[in-house]
Short mmCIF file of C-alpha atoms and ligand atoms in Angstrom, two decimals:
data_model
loop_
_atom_site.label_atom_id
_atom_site.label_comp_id
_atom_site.label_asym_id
_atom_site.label_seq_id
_atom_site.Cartn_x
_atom_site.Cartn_y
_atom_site.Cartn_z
CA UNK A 1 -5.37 -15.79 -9.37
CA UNK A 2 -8.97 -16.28 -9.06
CA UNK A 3 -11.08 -12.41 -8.68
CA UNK A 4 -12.98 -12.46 -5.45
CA UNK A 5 -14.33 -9.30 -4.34
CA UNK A 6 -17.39 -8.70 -1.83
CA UNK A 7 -18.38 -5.05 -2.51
CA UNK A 8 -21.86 -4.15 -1.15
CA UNK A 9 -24.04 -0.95 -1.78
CA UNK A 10 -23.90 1.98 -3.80
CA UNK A 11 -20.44 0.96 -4.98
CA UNK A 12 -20.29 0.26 -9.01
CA UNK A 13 -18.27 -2.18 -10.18
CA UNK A 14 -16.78 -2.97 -13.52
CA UNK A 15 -13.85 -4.51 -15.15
CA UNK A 16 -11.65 -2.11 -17.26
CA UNK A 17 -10.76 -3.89 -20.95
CA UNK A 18 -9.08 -0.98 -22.49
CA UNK A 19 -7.49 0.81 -19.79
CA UNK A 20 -4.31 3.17 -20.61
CA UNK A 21 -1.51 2.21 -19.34
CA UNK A 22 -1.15 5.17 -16.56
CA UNK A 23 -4.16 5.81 -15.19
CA UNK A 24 -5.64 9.88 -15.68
CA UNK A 25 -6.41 11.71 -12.96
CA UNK A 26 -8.02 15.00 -12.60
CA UNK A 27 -8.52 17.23 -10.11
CA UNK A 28 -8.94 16.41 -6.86
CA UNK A 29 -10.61 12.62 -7.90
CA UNK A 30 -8.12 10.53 -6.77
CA UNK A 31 -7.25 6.64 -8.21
CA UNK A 32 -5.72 4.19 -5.23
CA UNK A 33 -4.35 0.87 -6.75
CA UNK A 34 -4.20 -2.04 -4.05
CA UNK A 35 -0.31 -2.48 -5.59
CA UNK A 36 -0.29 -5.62 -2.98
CA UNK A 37 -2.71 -6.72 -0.33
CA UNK A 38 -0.78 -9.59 1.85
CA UNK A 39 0.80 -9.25 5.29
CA UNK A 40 4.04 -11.04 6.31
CA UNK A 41 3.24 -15.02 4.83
CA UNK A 42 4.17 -16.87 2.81
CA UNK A 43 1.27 -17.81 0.25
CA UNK A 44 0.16 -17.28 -3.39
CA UNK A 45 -2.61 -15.46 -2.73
CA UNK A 46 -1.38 -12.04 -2.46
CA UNK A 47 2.14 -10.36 -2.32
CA UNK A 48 3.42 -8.31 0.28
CA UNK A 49 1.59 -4.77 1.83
CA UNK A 50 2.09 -1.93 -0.85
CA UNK A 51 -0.66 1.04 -1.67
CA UNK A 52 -0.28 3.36 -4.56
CA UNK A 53 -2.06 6.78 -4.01
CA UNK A 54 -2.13 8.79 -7.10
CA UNK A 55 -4.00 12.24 -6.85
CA UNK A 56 -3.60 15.31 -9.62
CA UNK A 57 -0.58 13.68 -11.09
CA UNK A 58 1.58 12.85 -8.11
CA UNK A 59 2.05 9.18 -7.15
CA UNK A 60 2.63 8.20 -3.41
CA UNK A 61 2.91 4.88 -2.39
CA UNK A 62 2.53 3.93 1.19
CA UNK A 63 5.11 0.95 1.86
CA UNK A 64 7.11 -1.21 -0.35
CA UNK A 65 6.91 -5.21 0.79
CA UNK A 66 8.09 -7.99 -1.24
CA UNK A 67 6.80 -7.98 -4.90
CA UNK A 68 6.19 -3.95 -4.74
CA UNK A 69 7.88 -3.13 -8.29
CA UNK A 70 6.20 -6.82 -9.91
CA UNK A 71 2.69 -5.80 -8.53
CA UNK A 72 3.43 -1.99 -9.93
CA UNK A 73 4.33 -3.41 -13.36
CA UNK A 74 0.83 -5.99 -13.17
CA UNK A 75 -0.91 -2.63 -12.05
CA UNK A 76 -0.17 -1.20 -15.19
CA UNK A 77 2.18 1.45 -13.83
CA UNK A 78 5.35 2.78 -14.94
CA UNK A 79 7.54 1.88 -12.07
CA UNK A 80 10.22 4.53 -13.05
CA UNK A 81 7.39 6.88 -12.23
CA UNK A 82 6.90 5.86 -8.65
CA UNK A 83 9.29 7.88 -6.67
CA UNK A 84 7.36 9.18 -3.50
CA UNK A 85 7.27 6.53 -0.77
CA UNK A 86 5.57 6.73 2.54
CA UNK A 87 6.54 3.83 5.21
CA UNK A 88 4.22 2.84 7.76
CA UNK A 89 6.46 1.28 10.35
CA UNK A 90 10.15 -0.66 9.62
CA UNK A 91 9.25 -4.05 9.53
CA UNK A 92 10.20 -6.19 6.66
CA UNK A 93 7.04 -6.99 5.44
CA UNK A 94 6.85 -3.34 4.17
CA UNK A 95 10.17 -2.48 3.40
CA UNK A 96 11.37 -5.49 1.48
CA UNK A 97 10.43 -4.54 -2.09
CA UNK A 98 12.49 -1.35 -1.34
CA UNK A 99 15.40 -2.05 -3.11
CA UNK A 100 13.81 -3.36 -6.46
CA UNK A 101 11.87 -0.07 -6.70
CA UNK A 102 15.42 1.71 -5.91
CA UNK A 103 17.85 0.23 -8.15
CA UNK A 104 15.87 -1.57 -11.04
CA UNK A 105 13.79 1.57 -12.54
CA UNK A 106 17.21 3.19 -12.48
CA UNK A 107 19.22 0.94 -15.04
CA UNK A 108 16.71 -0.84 -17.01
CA UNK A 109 14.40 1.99 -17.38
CA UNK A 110 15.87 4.70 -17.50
CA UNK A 111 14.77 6.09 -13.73
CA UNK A 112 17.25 9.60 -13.05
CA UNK A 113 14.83 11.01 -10.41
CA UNK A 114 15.60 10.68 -6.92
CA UNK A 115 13.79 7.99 -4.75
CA UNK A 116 12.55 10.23 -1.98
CA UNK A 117 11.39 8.37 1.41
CA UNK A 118 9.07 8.91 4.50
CA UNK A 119 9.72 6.80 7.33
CA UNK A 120 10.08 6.71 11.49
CA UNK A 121 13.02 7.20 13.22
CA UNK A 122 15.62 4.65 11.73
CA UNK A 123 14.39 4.77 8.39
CA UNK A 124 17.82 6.71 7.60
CA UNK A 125 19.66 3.85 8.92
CA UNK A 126 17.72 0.94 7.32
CA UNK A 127 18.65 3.34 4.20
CA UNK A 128 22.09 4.02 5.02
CA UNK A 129 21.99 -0.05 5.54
CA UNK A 130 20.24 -1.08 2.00
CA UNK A 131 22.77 1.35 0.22
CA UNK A 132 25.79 -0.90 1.98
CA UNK A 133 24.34 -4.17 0.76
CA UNK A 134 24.03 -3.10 -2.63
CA UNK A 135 27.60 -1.35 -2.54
CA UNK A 136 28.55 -3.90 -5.70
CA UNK A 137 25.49 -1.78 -7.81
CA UNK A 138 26.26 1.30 -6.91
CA UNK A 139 30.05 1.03 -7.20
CA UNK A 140 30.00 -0.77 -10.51
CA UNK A 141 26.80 -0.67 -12.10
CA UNK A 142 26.53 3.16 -12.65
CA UNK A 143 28.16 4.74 -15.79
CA UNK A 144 28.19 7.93 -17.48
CA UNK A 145 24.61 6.92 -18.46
CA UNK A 146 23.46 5.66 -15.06
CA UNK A 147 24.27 7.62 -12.81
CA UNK A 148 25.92 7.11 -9.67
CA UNK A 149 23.65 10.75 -7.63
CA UNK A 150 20.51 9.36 -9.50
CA UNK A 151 20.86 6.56 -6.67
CA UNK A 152 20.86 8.94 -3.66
CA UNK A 153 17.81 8.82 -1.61
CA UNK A 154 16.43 11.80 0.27
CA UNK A 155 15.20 10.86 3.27
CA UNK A 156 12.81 12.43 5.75
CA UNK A 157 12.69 10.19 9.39
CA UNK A 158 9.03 11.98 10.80
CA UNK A 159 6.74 12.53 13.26
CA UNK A 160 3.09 12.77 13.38
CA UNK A 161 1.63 15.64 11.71
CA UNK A 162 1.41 17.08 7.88
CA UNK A 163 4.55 15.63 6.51
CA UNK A 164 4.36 16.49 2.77
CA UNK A 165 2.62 19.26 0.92
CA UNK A 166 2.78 19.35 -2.62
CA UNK A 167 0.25 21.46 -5.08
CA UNK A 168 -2.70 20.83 -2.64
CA UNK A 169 -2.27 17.38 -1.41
CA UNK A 170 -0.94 16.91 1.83
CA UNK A 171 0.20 13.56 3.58
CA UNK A 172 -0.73 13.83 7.13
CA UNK A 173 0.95 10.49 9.39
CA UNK A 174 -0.83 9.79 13.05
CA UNK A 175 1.09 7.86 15.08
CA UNK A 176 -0.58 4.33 15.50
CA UNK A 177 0.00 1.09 18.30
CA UNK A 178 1.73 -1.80 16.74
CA UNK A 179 4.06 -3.37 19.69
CA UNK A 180 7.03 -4.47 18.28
CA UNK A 181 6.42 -2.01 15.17
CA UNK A 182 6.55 0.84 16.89
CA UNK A 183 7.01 4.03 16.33
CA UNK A 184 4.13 3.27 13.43
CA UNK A 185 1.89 5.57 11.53
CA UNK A 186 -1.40 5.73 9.41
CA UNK A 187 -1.20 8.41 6.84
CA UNK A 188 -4.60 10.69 5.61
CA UNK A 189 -3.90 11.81 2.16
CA UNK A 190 -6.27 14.36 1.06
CA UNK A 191 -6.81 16.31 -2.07
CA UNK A 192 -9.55 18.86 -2.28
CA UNK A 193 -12.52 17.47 -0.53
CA UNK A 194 -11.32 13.93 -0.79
CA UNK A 195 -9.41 11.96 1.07
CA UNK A 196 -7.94 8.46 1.79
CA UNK A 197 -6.80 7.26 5.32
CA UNK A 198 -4.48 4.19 5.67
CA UNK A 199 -4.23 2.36 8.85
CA UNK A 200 -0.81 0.84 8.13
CA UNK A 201 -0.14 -1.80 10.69
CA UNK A 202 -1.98 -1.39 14.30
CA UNK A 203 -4.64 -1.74 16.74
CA UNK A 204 -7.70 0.19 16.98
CA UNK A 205 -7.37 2.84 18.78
CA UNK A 206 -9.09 6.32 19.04
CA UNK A 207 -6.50 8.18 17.02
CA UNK A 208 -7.38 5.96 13.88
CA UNK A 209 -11.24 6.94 14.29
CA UNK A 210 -9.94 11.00 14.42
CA UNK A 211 -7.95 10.84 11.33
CA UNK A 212 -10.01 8.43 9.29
CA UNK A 213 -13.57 10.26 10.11
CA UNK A 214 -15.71 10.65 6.83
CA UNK A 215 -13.07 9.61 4.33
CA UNK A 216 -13.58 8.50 0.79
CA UNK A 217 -11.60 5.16 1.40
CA UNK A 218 -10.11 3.61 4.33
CA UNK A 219 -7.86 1.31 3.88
CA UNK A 220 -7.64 -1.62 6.74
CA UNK A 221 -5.17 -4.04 7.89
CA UNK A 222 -6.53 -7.10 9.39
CA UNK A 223 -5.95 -10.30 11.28
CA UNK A 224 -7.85 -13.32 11.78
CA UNK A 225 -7.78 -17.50 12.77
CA UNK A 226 -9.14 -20.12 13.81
CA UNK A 227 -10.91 -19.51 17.07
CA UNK A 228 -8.53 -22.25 18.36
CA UNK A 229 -5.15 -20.13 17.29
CA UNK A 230 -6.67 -16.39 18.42
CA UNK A 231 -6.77 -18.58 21.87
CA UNK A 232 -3.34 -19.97 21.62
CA UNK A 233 -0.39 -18.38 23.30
CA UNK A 234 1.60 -17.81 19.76
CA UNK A 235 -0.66 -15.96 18.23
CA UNK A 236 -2.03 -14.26 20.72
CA UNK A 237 0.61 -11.42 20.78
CA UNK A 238 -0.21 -10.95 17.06
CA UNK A 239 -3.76 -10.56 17.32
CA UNK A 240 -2.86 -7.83 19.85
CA UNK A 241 -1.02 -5.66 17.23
CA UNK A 242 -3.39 -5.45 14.47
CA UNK A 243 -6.98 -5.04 13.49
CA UNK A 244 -9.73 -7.93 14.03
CA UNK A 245 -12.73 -7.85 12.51
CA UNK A 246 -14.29 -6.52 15.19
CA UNK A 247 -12.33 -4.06 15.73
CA UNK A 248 -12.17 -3.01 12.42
CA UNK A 249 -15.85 -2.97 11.80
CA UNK A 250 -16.15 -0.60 15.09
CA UNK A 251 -13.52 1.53 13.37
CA UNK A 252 -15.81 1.93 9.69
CA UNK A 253 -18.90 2.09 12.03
CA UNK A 254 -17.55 5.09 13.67
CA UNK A 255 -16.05 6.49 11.03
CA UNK A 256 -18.20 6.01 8.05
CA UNK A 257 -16.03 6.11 4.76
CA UNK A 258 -17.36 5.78 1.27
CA UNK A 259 -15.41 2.39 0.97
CA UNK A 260 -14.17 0.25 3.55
CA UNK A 261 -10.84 -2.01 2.28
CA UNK A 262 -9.11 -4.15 3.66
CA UNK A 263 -5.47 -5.11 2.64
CA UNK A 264 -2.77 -6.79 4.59
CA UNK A 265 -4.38 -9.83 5.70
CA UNK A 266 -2.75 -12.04 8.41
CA UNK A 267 -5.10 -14.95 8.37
CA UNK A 268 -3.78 -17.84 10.82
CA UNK A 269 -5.70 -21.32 9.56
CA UNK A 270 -7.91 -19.47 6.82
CA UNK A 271 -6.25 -20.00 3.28
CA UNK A 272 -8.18 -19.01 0.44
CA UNK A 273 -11.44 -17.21 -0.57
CA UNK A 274 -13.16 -19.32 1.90
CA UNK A 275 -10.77 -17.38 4.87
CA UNK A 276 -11.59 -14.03 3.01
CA UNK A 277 -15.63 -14.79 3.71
CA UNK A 278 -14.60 -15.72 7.43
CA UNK A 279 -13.49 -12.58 7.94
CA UNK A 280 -16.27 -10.72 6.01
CA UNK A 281 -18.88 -12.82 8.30
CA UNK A 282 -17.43 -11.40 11.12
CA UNK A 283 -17.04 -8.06 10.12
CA UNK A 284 -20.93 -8.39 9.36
CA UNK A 285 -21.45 -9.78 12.43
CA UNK A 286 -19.64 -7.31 14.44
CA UNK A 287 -22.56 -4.74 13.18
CA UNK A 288 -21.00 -2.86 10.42
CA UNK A 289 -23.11 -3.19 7.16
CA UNK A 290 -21.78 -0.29 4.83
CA UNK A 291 -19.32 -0.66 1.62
CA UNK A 292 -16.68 -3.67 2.41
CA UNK A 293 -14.56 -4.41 -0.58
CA UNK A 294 -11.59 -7.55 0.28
CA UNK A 295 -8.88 -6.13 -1.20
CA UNK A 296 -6.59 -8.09 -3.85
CA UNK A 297 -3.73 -7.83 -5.65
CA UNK A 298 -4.01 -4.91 -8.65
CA UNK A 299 -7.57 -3.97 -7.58
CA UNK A 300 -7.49 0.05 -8.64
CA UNK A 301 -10.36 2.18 -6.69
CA UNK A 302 -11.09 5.15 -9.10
CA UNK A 303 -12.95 8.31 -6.27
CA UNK A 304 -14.54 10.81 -7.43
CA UNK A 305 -18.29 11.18 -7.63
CA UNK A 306 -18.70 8.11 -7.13
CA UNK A 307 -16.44 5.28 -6.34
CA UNK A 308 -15.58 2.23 -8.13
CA UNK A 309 -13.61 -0.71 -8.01
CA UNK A 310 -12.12 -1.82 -11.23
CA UNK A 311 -10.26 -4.71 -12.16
CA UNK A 312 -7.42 -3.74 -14.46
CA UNK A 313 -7.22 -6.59 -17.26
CA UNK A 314 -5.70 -5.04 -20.37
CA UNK A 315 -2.33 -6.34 -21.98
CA UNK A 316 0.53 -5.90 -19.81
CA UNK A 317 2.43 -2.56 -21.37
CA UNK A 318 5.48 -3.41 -22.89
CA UNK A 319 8.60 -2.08 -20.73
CA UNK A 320 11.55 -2.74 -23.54
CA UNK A 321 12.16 -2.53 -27.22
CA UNK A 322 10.35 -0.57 -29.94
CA UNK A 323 7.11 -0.45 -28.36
CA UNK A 324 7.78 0.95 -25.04
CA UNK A 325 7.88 4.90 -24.68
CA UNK A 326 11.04 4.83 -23.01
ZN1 ZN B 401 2.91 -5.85 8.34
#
């Protein structure tokens, strides 16, 4: 997949040869890898919406959409270690990689720790729902080795508010407008002084511009066509529930984070790198002109002092056999 990043001002860039296979973090620096950057399509350019947040040691990752445990794995994370997982909203496009994270960790690597999972109201269900379609797994996969418990998932079905504390990081979710999505939240992780706010999937609104007020990084969804399909009656309802350009460029304006990402795209007519700049233009255009970085697949954002982009490019860790550590 061809690299193609717009990053502008005081943002350093550089591409990581010899990175470890975990990445360190101290502190309250935190490291957010873009785990998967695409919306709901079909297309080779990214895989589905899935954000790793990994502050002091803990890793959270904010929804789980097709390709989730692959783009974890090309991140250069241990997947076994990703057990914390925030969900924006129930639709599929962030919940579909769910069950690879669940059950694959757990018998080919060796995964005992519990899955434990932030949703809505209904995320107990869709649970309750995934555990029923893989009934032939957990029946008959687990042995005295795998265990049968090391499959339960706790569940917590929330509300806005702080919804996890854990050794001075705290997951706050704000409830967000996505239509059909709905009930849907954005989640503020902070840690120390810094902090990261996620939009998940929704509209602007003044709640996003609250929570995400002077962040390190905010992370965007965003939408875009051709002028001809943001006109046409299909799409129009689609437009309504996410971020355009526009909007979204009000929303850094106002806000003013370090780093302004956006991931999720849902571009209607605009394949490619040459869609990507479309939507830069207009972000430009709308007025904002601070730090824009397009978000792609296994793009890690290291923030600390500073904040930089890096493209992780060392040898894919080895998961089996003599040379893996587990
Ligand atoms: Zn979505």
């Amino acid at each position: 997949m061809k690299r193609f990043a717009y990053l502008i001002c005081c943002v350093a860039i550089a591409c990581c040869v010899a990175m470890p296979v975990a990445a360190q973090v101290v502190s309250d620096d935190m490291v957010v890898t873009l785990v998967g950057t695409g919306g709901p399509e079909i297309t080779a350019e990214r895989a589905g919406i899935s954000t790793l947040v990994e502050t002091d040691g803990q890793k959270l990752l904010f929804d789980v959409g097709w390709g989730a445990l692959d783009g974890l794995y090309k991140s250069r994370v241990w997947p076994q270690t990703v057990t914390h997982v925030f969900l924006t909203h129930l639709h599929s496009d962030h919940i579909s990689g769910l069950p690879d994270l669940w059950i694959t960790p757990w018998f080919l690597l060796g995964r005992t720790a519990k899955l434990e999972v932030w949703g809505p109201v209904g995320t107990q269900t869709m649970v309750d729902g995934m555990r029923l379609m893989y009934a032939h797994d957990v029946e008959h996969r687990a042995n005295a080795k795998f265990k049968r418990e090391d499959l339960d998932i706790v569940v917590h079905e929330i509300r806005a508010g702080v919804v996890y504390a854990q050794d001075g990081v705290t997951v706050s979710a704000v409830s967000v407008e996505h239509a059909d999505g709905n009930p849907a939240f954005g989640y503020r992780v902070q840690a120390g002084k810094r902090a990261v706010f996620l939009t998940g999937d929704c509209t602007y609104g003044p709640e996003l511009v609250d929570a995400a007020k002077g962040v390190d990084v905010l992370v965007s969804n965003v939408v875009a066509g051709t002028p001809e399909l943001e006109r046409s009656t299909q799409w129009r309802p689609v437009m309504a529930k996410l971020l355009l350009p526009e909007q979204a460029a009000r929303l850094f304006e106002e806000t003013k984070p370090r780093l302004a990402v956006y991931s999720h795209f849902v571009k209607k007519g605009l394949p490619g790198a040459a869609g990507d700049a479309v939507i830069v233009k207009r972000t430009r255009d709308a007025g904002y002109k601070g730090p824009l970085l397009i978000g792609e697949d296994y793009m890690r954002i290291a923030v600390g002092k500073t904040v930089e982009m890096k493209l992780v490019e060392s040898p894919l860790p080895e998961l089996y056999g003599p040379q893996s550590r587990f």
